[in-house]
Short mmCIF file of C-alpha atoms in Angstrom, two decimals:
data_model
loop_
_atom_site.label_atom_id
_atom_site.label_comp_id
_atom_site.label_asym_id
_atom_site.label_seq_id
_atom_site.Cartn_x
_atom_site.Cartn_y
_atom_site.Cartn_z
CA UNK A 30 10.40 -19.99 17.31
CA UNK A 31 8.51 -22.48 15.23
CA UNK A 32 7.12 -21.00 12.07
CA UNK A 33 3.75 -18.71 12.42
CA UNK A 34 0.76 -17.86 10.07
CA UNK A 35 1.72 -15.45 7.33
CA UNK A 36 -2.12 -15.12 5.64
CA UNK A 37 -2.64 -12.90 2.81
CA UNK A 38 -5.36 -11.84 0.14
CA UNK A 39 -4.85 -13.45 -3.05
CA UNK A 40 -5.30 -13.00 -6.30
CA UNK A 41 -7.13 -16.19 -7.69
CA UNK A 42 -9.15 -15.32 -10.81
CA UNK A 43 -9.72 -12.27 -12.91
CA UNK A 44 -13.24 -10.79 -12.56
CA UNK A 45 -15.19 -9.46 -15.62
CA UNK A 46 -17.55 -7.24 -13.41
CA UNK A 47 -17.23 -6.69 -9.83
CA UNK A 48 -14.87 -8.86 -7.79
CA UNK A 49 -16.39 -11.60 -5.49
CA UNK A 50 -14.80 -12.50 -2.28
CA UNK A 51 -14.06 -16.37 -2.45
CA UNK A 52 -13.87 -16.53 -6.12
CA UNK A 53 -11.33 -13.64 -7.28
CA UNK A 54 -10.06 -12.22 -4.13
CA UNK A 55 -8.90 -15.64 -1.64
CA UNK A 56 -7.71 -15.15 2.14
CA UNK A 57 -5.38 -17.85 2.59
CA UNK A 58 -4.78 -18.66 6.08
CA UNK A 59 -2.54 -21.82 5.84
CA UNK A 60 1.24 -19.77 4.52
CA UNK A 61 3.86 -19.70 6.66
CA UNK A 62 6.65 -17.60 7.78
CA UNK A 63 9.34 -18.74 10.20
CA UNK A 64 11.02 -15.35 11.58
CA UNK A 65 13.92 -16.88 13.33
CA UNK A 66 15.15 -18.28 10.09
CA UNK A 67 14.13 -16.23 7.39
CA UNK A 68 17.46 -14.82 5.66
CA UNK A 69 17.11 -11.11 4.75
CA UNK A 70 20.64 -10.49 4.08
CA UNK A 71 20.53 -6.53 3.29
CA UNK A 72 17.16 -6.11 3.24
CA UNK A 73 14.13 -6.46 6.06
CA UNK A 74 10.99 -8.30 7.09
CA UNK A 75 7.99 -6.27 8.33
CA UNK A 76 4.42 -7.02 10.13
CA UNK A 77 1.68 -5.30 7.72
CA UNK A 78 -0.57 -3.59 10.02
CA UNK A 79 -2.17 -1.33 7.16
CA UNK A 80 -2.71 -1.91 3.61
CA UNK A 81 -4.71 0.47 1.16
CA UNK A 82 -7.59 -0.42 -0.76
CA UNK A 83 -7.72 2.14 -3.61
CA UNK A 84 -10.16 1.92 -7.27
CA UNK A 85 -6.96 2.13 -9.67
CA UNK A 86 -6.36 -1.77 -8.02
CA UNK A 87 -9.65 -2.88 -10.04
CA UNK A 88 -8.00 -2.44 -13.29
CA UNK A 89 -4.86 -4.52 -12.05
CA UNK A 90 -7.42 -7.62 -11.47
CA UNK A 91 -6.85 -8.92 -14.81
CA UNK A 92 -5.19 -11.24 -17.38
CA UNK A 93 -1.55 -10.24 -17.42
CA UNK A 94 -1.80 -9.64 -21.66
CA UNK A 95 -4.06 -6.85 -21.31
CA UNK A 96 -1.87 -3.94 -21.99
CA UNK A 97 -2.31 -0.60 -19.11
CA UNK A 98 -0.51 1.71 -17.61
CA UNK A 99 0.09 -0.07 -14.49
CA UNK A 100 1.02 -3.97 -13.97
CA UNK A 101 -1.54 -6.72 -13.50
CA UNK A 102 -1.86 -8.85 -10.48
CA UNK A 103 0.01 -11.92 -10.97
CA UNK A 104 -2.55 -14.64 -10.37
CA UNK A 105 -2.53 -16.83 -7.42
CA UNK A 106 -0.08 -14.12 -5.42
CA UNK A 107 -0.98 -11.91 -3.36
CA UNK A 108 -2.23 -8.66 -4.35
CA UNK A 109 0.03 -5.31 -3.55
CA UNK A 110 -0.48 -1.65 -2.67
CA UNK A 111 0.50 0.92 -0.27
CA UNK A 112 0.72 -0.03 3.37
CA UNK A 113 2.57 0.82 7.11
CA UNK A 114 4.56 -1.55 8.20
CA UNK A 115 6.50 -2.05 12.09
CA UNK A 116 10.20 -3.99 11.03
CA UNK A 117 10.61 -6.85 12.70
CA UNK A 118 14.01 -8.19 11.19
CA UNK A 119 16.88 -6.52 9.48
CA UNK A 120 19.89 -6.87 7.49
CA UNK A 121 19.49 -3.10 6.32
CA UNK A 122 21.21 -0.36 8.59
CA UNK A 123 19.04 2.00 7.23
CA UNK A 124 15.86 -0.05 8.41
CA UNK A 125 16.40 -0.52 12.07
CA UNK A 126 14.07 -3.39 13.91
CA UNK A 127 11.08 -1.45 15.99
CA UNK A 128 10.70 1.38 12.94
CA UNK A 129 7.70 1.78 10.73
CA UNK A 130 7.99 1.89 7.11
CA UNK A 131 5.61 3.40 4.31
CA UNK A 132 5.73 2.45 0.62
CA UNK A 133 4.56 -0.59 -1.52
CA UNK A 134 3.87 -3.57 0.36
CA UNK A 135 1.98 -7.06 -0.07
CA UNK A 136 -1.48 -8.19 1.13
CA UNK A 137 0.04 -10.56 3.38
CA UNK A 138 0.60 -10.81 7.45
CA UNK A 139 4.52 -10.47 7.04
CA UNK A 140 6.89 -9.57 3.87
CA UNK A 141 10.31 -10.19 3.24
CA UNK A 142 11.28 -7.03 1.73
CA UNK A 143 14.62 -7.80 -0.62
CA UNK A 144 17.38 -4.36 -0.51
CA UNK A 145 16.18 -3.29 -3.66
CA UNK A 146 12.55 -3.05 -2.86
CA UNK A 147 13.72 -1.17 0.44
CA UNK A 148 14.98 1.75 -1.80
CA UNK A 149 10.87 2.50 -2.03
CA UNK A 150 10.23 2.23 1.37
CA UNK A 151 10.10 5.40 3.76
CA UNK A 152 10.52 5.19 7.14
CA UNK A 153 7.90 7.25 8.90
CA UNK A 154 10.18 9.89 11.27
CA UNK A 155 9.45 10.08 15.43
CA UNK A 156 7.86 13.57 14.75
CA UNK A 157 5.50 11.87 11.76
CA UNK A 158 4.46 9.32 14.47
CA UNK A 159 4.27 11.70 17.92
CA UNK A 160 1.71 13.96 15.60
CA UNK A 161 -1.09 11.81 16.76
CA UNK A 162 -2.38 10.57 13.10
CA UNK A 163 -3.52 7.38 12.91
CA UNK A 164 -1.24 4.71 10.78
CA UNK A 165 -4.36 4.62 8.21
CA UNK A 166 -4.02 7.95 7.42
CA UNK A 167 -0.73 6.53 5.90
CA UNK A 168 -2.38 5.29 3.25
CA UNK A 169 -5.20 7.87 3.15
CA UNK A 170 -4.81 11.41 3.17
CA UNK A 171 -0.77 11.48 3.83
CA UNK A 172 -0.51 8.23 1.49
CA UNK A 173 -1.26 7.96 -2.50
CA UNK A 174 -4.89 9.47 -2.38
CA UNK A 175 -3.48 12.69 -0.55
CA UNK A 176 -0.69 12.96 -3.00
CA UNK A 177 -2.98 12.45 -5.90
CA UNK A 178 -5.06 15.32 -4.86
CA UNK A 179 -2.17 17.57 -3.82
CA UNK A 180 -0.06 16.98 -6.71
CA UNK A 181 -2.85 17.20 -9.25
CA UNK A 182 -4.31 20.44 -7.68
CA UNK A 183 -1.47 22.64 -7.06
CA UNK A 184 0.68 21.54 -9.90
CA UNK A 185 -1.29 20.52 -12.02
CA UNK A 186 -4.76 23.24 -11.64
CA UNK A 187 -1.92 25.69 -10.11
CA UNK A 188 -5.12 27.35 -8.84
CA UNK A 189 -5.58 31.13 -7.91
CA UNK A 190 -7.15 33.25 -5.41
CA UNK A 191 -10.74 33.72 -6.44
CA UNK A 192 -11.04 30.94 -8.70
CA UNK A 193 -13.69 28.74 -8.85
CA UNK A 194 -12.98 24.78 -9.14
CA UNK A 195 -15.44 22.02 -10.08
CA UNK A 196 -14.96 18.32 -8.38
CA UNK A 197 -15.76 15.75 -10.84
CA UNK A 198 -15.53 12.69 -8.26
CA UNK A 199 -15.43 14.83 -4.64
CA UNK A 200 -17.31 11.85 -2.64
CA UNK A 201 -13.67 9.77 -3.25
CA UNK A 202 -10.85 9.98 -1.05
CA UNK A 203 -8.88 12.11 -3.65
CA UNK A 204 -11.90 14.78 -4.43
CA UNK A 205 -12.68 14.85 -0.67
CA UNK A 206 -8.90 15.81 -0.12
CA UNK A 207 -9.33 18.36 -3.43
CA UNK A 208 -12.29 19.87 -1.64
CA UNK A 209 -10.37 20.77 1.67
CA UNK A 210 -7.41 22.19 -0.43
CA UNK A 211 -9.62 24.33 -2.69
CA UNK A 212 -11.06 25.87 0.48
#
């Protein structure tokens, strides 16, 4: 097989307000991946079909010397977040061709995912994918947001019968998920 598009979102320029399309954020048609050669050794190479677009990536777009708590975008990369992903090569018993896989992934068609980035990779189970959910809700309500808003309310609020809790930001995906757990 000759080599195929591998486009991805990248990370061109560092906004100072809101991000433009064409300016900070690039799609870049013209990569390339060529599947039948690619060497994976241990670990595997999957097809993106979902990626997560979540606020806490806005503070990432900028110069890599500003100090926060998570890691800049490295500029002219792609950017990275949660996504679903079907495996389409493997070196990796563990990650058998035809499964899908949840974790931290990059804005790009196809990823080369070395061993050690596999160890934060999940592979959704037959019973996780026969439940009928759609593979968004991957990155949605079962992905980061959901655990945000589970984590944070239970063990966190460790809430009791009869109280009363206040949303602060219940139109995002994390407060909406709050707001069904507090019912």
């Amino acid at each position: 097989m000759a080599p195929i598009r591998n486009a991805a979102v990248i990370f061109a320029e560092a906004p100072t307000g809101y991000p433009e399309a064409g300016k900070h954020l690039k799609y870049v048609q013209d990569r390339t991946i060529d599947l039948d050669t690619v060497d994976v050794q241990d670990g595997i190479v999957t097809k993106n079909l979902v990626v997560s677009i979540d606020p806490y990536m806005r503070g990432r777009m900028r110069d890599a010397n500003q100090k926060s708590y998570t890691p800049a975008f490295t500029l002219n990369e792609p950017l990275q977040n949660f996504f679903v992903g079907k495996i389409v090569k493997s070196g990796n018993t563990n990650f058998p061709v035809g499964q899908y896989v949840y974790g931290m992934g990059i804005y790009e068609e196809y990823t080369v995912h070395p061993k050690a980035s596999t160890d934060h990779l999940r592979l959704l189970s037959e019973a996780q994918l026969k439940a009928g959910l759609q593979l968004t809700t991957w990155v949605g309500a079962a992905g980061m947001p959901g655990q945000t808003a589970y984590h944070g309310f239970y063990d966190i609020g460790e809430p009791k019968k009869g109280d009363t809790i206040f949303i602060t930001g219940a139109s995002g995906a994390v407060g909406q998920i709050v707001g069904q757990l507090g019912k």
